[in-house]
CSV table of C-alpha atoms and ligand atoms in Angstrom, one decimal:
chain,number,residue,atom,x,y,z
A,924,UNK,CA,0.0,0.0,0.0
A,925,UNK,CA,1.5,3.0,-0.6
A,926,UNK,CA,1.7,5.9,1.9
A,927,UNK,CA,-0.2,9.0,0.2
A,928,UNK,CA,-0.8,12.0,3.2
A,929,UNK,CA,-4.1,13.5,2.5
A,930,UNK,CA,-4.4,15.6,5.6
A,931,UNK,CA,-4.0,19.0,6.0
A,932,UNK,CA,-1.2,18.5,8.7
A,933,UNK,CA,-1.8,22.7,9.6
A,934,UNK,CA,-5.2,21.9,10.9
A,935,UNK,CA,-4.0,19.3,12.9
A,936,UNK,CA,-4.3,19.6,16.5
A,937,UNK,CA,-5.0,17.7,19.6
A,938,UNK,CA,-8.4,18.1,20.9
A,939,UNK,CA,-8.2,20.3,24.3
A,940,UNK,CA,-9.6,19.8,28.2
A,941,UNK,CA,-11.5,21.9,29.7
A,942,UNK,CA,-10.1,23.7,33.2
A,943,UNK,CA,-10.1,21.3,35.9
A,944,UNK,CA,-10.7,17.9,33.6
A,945,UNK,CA,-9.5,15.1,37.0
A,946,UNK,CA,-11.5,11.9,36.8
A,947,UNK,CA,-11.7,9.8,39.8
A,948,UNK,CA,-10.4,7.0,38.5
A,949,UNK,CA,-9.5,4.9,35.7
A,950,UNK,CA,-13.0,3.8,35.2
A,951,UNK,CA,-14.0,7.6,34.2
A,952,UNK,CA,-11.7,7.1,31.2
A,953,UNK,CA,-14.1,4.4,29.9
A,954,UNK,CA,-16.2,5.0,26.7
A,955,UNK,CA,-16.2,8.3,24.4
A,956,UNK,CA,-13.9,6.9,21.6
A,957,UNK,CA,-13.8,8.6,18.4
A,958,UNK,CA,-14.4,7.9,15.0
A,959,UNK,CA,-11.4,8.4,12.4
A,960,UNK,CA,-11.4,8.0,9.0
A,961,UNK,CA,-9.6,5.4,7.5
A,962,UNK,CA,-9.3,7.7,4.0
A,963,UNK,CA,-5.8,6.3,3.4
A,964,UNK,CA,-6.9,2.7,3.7
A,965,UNK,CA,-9.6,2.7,2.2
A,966,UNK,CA,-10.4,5.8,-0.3
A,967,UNK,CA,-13.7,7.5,-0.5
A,968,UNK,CA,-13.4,7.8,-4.1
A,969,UNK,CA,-15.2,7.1,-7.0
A,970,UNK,CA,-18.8,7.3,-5.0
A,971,UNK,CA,-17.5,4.8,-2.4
A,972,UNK,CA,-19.3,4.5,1.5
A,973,UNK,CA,-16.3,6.1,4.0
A,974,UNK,CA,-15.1,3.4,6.2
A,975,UNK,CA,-14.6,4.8,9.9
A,976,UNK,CA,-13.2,3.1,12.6
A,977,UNK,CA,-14.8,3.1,16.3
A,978,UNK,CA,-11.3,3.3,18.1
A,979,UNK,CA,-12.0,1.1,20.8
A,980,UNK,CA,-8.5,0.7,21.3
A,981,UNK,CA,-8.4,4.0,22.9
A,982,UNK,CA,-10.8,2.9,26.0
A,983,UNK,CA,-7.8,2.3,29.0
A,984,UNK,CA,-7.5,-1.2,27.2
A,985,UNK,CA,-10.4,-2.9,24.7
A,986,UNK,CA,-13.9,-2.5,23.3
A,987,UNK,CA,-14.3,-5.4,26.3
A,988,UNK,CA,-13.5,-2.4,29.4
A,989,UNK,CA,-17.2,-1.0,29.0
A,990,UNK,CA,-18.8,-4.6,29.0
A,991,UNK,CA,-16.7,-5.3,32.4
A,992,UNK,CA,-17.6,-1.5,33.9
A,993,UNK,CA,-21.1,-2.7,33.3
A,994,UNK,CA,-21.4,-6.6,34.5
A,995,UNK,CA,-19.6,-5.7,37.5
A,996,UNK,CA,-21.1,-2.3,38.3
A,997,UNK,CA,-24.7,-3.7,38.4
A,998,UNK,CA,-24.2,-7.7,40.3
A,999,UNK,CA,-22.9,-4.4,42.7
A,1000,UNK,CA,-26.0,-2.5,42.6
A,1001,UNK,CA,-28.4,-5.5,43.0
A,1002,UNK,CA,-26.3,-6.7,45.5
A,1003,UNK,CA,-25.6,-9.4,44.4
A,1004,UNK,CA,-21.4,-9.2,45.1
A,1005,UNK,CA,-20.0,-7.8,48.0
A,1006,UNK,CA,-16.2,-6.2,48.3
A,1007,UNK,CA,-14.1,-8.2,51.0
A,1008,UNK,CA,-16.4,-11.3,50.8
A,1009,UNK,CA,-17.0,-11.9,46.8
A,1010,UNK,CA,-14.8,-13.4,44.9
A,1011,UNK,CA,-15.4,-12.9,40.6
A,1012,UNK,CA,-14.8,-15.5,38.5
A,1013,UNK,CA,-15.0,-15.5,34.6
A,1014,UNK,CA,-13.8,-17.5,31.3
A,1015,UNK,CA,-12.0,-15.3,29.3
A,1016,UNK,CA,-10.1,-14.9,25.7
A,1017,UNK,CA,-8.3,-11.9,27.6
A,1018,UNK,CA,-9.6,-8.6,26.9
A,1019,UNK,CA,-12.6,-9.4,29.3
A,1020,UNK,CA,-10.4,-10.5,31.9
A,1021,UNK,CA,-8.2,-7.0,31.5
A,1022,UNK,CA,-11.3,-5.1,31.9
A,1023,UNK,CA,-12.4,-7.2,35.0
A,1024,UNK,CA,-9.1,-6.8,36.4
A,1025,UNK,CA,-9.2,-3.1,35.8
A,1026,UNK,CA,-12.6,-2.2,37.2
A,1027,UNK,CA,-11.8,-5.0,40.1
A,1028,UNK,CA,-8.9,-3.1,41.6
A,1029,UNK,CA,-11.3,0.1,41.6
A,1030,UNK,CA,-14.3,-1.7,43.4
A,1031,UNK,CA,-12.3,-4.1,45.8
A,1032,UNK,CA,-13.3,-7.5,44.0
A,1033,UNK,CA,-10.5,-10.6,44.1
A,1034,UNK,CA,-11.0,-12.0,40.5
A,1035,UNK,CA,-10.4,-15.5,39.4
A,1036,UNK,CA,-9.8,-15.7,35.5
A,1037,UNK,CA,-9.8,-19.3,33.6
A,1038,UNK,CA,-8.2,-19.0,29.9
A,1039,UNK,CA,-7.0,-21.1,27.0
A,1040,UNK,CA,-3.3,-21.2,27.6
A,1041,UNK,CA,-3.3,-20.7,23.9
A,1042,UNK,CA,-3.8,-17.4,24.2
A,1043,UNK,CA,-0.9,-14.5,23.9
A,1044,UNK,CA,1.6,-13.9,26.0
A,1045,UNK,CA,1.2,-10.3,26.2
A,1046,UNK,CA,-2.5,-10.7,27.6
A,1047,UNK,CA,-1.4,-13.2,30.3
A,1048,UNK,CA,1.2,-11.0,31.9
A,1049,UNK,CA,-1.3,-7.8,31.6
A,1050,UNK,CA,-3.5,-10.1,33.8
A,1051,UNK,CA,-1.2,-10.7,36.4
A,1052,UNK,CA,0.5,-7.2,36.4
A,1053,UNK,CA,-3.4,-6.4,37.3
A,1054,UNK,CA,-3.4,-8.5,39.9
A,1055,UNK,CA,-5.6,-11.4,38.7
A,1056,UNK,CA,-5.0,-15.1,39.6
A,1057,UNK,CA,-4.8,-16.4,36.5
A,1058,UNK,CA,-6.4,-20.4,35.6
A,1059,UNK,CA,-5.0,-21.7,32.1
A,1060,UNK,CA,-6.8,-24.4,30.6
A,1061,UNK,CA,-5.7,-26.5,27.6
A,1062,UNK,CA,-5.6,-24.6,24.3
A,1063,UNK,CA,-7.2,-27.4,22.4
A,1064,UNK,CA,-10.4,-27.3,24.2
A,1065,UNK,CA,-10.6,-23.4,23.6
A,1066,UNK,CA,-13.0,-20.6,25.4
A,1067,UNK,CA,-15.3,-24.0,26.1
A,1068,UNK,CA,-12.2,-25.4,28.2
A,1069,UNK,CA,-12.3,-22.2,30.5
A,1070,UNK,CA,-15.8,-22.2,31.0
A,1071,UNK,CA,-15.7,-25.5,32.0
A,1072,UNK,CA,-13.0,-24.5,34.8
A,1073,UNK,CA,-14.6,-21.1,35.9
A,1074,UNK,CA,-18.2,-23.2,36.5
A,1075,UNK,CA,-15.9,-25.7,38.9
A,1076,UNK,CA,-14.6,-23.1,40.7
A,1077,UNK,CA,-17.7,-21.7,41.2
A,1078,UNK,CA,-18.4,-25.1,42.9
A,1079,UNK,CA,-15.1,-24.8,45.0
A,1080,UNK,CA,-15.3,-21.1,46.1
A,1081,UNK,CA,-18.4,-20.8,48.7
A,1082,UNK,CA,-18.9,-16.8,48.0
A,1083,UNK,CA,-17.4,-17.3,44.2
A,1084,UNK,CA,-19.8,-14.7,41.6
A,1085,UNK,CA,-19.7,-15.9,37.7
A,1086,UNK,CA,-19.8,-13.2,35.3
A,1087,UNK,CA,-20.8,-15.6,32.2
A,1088,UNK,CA,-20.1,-12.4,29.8
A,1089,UNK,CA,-21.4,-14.7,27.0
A,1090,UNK,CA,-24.5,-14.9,28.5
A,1091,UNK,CA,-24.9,-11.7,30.8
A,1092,UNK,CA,-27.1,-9.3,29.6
A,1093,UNK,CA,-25.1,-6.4,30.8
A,1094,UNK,CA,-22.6,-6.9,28.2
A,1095,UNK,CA,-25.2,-6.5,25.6
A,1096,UNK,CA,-26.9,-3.1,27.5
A,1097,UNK,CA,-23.0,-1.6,28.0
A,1098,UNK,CA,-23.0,-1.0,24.5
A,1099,UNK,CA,-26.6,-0.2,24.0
A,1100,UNK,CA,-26.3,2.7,27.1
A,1101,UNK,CA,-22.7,3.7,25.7
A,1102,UNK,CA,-21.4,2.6,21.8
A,1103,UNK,CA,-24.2,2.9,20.2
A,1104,UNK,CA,-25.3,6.0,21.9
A,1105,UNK,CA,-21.5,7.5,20.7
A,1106,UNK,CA,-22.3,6.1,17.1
A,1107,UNK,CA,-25.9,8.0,16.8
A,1108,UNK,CA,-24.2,11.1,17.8
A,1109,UNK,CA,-20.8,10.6,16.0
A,1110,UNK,CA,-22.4,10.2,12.9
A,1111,UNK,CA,-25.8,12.5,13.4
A,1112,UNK,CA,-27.8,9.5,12.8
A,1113,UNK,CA,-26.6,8.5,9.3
A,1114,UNK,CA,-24.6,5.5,9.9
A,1115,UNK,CA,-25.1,3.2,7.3
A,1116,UNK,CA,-23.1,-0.4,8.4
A,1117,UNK,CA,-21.8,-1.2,11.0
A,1118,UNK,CA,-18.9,-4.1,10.5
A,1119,UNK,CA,-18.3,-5.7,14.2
A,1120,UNK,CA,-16.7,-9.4,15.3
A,1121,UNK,CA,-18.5,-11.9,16.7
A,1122,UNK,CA,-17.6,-12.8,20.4
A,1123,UNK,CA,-19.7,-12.7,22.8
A,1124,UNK,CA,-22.1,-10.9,20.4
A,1125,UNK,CA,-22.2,-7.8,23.1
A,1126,UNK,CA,-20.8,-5.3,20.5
A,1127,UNK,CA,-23.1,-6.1,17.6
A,1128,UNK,CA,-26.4,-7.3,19.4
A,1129,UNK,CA,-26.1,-4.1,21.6
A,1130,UNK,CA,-25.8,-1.4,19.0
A,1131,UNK,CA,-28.1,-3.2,16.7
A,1132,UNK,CA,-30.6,-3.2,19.7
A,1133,UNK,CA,-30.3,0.4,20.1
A,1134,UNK,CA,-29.9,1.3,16.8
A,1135,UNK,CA,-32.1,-0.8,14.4
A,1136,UNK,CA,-35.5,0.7,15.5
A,1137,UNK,CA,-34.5,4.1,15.2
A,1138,UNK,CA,-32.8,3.6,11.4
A,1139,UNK,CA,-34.1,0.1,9.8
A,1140,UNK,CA,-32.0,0.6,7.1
A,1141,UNK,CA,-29.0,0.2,8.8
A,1142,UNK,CA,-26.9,-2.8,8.2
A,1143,UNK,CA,-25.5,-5.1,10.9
A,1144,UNK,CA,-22.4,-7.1,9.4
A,1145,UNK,CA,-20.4,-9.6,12.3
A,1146,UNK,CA,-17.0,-11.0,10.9
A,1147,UNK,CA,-16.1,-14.2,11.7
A,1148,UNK,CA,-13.1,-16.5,10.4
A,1149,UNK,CA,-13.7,-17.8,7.1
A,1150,UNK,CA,-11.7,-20.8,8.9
A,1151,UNK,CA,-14.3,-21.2,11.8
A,1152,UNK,CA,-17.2,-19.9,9.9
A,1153,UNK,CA,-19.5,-21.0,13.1
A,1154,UNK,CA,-22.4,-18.3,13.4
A,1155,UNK,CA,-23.2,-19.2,9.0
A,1156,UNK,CA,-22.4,-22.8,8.8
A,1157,UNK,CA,-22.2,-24.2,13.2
A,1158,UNK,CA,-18.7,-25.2,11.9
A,1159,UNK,CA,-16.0,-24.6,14.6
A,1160,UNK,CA,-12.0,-25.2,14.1
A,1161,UNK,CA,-8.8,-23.3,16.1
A,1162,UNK,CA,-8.9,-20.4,14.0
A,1163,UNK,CA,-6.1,-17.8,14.3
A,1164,UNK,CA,-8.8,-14.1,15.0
A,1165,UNK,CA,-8.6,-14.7,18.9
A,1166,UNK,CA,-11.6,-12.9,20.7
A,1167,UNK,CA,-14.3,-13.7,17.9
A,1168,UNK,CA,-16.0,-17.3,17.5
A,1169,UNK,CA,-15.4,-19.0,20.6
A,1170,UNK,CA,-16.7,-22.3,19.6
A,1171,UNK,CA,-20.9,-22.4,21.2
A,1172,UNK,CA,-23.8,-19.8,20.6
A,1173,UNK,CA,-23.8,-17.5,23.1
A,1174,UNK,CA,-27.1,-16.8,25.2
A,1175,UNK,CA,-26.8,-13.1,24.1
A,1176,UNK,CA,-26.4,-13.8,20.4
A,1177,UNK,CA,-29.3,-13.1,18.2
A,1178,UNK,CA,-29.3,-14.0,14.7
A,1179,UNK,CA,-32.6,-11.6,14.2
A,1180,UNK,CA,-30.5,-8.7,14.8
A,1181,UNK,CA,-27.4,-9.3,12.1
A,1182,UNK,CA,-28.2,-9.0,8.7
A,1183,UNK,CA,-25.2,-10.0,6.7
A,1184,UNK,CA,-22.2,-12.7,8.1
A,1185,UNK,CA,-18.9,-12.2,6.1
A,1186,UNK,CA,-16.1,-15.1,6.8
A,1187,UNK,CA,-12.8,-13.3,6.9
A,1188,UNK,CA,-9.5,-16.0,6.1
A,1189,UNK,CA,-7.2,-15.2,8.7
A,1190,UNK,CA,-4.3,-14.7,6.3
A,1191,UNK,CA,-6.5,-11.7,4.8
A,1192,UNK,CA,-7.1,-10.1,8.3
A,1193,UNK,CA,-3.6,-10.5,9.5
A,1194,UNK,CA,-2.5,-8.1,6.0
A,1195,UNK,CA,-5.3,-6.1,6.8
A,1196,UNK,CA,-3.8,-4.9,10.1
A,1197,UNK,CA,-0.4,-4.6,8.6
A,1198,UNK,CA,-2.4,-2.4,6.0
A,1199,UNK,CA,-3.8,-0.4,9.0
A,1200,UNK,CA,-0.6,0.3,10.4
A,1201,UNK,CA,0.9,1.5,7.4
A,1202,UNK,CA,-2.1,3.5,5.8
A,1203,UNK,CA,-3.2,4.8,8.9
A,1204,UNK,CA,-0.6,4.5,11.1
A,1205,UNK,CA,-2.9,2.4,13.4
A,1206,UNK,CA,-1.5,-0.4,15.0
A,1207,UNK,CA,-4.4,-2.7,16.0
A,1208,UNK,CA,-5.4,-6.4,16.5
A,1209,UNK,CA,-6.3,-9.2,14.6
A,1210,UNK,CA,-10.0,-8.8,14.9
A,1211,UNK,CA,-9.7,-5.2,13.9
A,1212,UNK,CA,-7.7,-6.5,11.0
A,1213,UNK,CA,-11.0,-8.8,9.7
A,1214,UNK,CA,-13.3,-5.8,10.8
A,1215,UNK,CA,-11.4,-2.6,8.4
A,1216,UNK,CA,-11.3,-5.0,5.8
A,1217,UNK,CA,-14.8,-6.3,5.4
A,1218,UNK,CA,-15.5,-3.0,5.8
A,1219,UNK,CA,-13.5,-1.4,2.9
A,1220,UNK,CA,-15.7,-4.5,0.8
A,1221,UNK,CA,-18.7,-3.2,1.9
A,1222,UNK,CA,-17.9,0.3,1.3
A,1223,UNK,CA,-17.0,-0.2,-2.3
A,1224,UNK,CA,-21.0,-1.8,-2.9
A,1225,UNK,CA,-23.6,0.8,-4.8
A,1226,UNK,CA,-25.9,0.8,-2.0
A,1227,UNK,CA,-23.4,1.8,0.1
A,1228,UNK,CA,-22.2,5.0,-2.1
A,1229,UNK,CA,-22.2,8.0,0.1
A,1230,UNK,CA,-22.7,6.3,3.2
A,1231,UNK,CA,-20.5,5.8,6.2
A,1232,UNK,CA,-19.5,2.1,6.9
A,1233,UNK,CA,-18.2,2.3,10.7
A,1234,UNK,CA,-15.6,-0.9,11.8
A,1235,UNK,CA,-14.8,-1.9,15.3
A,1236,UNK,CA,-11.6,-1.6,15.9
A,1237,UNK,CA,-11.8,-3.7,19.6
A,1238,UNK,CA,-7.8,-3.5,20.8
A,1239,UNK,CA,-4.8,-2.5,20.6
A,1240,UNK,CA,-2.0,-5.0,18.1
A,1241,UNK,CA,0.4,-4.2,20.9
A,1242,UNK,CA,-1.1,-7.3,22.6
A,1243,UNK,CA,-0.2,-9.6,19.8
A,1244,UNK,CA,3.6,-8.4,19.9
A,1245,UNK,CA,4.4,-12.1,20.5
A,1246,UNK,CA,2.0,-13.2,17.6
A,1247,UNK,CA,4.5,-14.9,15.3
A,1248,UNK,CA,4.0,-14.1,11.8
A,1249,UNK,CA,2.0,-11.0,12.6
A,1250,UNK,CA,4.1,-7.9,12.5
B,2411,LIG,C1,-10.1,-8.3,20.2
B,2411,LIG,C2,-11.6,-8.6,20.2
B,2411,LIG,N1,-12.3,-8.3,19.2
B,2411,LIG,C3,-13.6,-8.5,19.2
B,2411,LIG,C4,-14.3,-9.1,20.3
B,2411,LIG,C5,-15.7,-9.4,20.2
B,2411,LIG,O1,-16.5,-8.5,20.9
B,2411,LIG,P1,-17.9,-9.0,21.5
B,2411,LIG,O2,-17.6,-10.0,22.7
B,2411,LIG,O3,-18.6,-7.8,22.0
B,2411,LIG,O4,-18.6,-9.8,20.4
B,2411,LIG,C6,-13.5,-9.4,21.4
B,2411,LIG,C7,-14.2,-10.0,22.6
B,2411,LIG,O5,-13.5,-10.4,23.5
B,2411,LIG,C8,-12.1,-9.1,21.4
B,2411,LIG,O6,-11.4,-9.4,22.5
């Protein structure tokens, strides 16, 4: 790809605080990403939908913080977790388990997470460092291997609280209170796809919840691995987009709510977020990879033509350092 500038670098500057602008904590620094254009990745030209990413990168860590803010927040509210005495438990691919581990240390919870020791390096020591114990299961038996662990512990730990993110319906209302709400705004309404990776199904189920009755016409697109293609076909293999298909329906999924499925080879998501990197100069992960590009398909179809086609872009590639192959 080749590296054309089409900004006009004198009207560049960083957006500025008002006086006083302290948050409490970490936890205030949740939510309000912005939308960038990807204009050098994929051109508007020619008629052509512009393809903007949500930067959920820029949340303290992943898409997955506001999800955790959420689940957490309200088992607190109904009481049903206690600081001191609880302990939380979940089965996570990672960037769940960072956001647990994040909004844990603010609220006083000791957290418990249970992970396929496939998964990277990076997101293993970022757990620790947080202060999570850490459970790994065997990589072969994937996300299902970890849920299997976190419901035994739940056996073994007498005031033990499981989040179950892939069924918990606070995942899916984080984004309907908060992404969704920034994507009506962001875009004044006129959104016309939104491209998101199937996980737990929290991103896309959520803003399509929100979204959906108040513009019909927009389209709701989840990427999944054109390897594991499991939400179109029930087929499910090791695939190499970590933190999309996990290998069962979740209880929040809804196949009502998504109107196109696009299978994304990993080989063609892995360029992508080279591409991204070197267009853009945004250095993402894997799932943001399959996301841009399915996206920049999209934008180019005729129904498409003067739209905006918006892409998750869930974390940071920072946390694939040790992918081999990747970078
Ligand atoms: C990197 C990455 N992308 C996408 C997703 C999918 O998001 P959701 O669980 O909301 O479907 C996840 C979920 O963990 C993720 O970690």
């Amino acid at each position: 790809m080749s590296r054309t500038a089409k900004v006009n670098i004198a009207s560049v500057h960083p957006p500025s605080s008002g006086p006083m602008d302290v948050r409490d904590s970490i936890l205030d620094c949740i939510g309000s990403t912005p939308l960038v254009a990807l204009d050098r990745f994929a051109p508007p030209e020619d008629g052509r939908a512009r393809v903007l990413a949500k930067m959920e990168l820029m949340n303290p860590y992943s898409v997955k913080d506001r999800p955790a803010l959420w689940m957490l927040r309200e088992a607190h509210r109904r009481g049903e977790i206690e600081p001191g005495r609880t302990t939380i438990i979940e089965a996570t691919s990672g960037n769940t388990g960072i956001g647990l581990a994040m909004v844990s240390t603010i609220l006083g919870y000791d957290l418990v997470l249970c992970m396929s020791e496939g998964m990277s390096e990076e997101r293993k020591a970022i757990l620790r460092a947080l202060g999570a114990r850490l459970e790994l299961t065997p990589a072969p038996l994937h996300t299902k291997g970890a849920k299997a662990r976190a419901l035994e512990l739940l056996e073994e730990l007498p005031e033990g609280y499981y989040i179950c993110q892939h069924d918990n319906m606070d995942n899916r209302q984080a984004h309907i209170d908060s992404t969704a709400e920034e994507l009506w705004e962001q875009t004044d309404g006129g959104m016309s796809a939104l491209v998101a990776g199937l996980g737990t199904c929290g991103t896309l189920t959520g803003v399509a919840t929100a979204l959906k009755p108040r513009n019909p016409d927009l389209l709701i697109v989840g990427v999944e691995p054109a390897e594991a293609p499991y939400y179109r076909t029930g087929e499910f293999v090791q695939h190499k987009i970590p933190g999309v298909v996990p290998g069962f329906t979740p209880g929040i999924y809804d196949a009502d709510l998504v109107d196109r499925l696009v299978d994304v080879p990993a080989e063609v998501a892995w360029q992508s977020v080279r591409d991204l990197a070197h267009t853009e100069g945004i250095m993402a992960g894997i799932t943001s990879g399959a996301t841009a590009w399915a996206a920049r398909e999209l934008a180019g179809e005729s129904e498409m033509a003067g739209g905006m086609v918006v892409c998750i872009v869930a974390d940071t590639g920072e946390r694939y350092l040790s992918t081999k192959g990747l970078w």
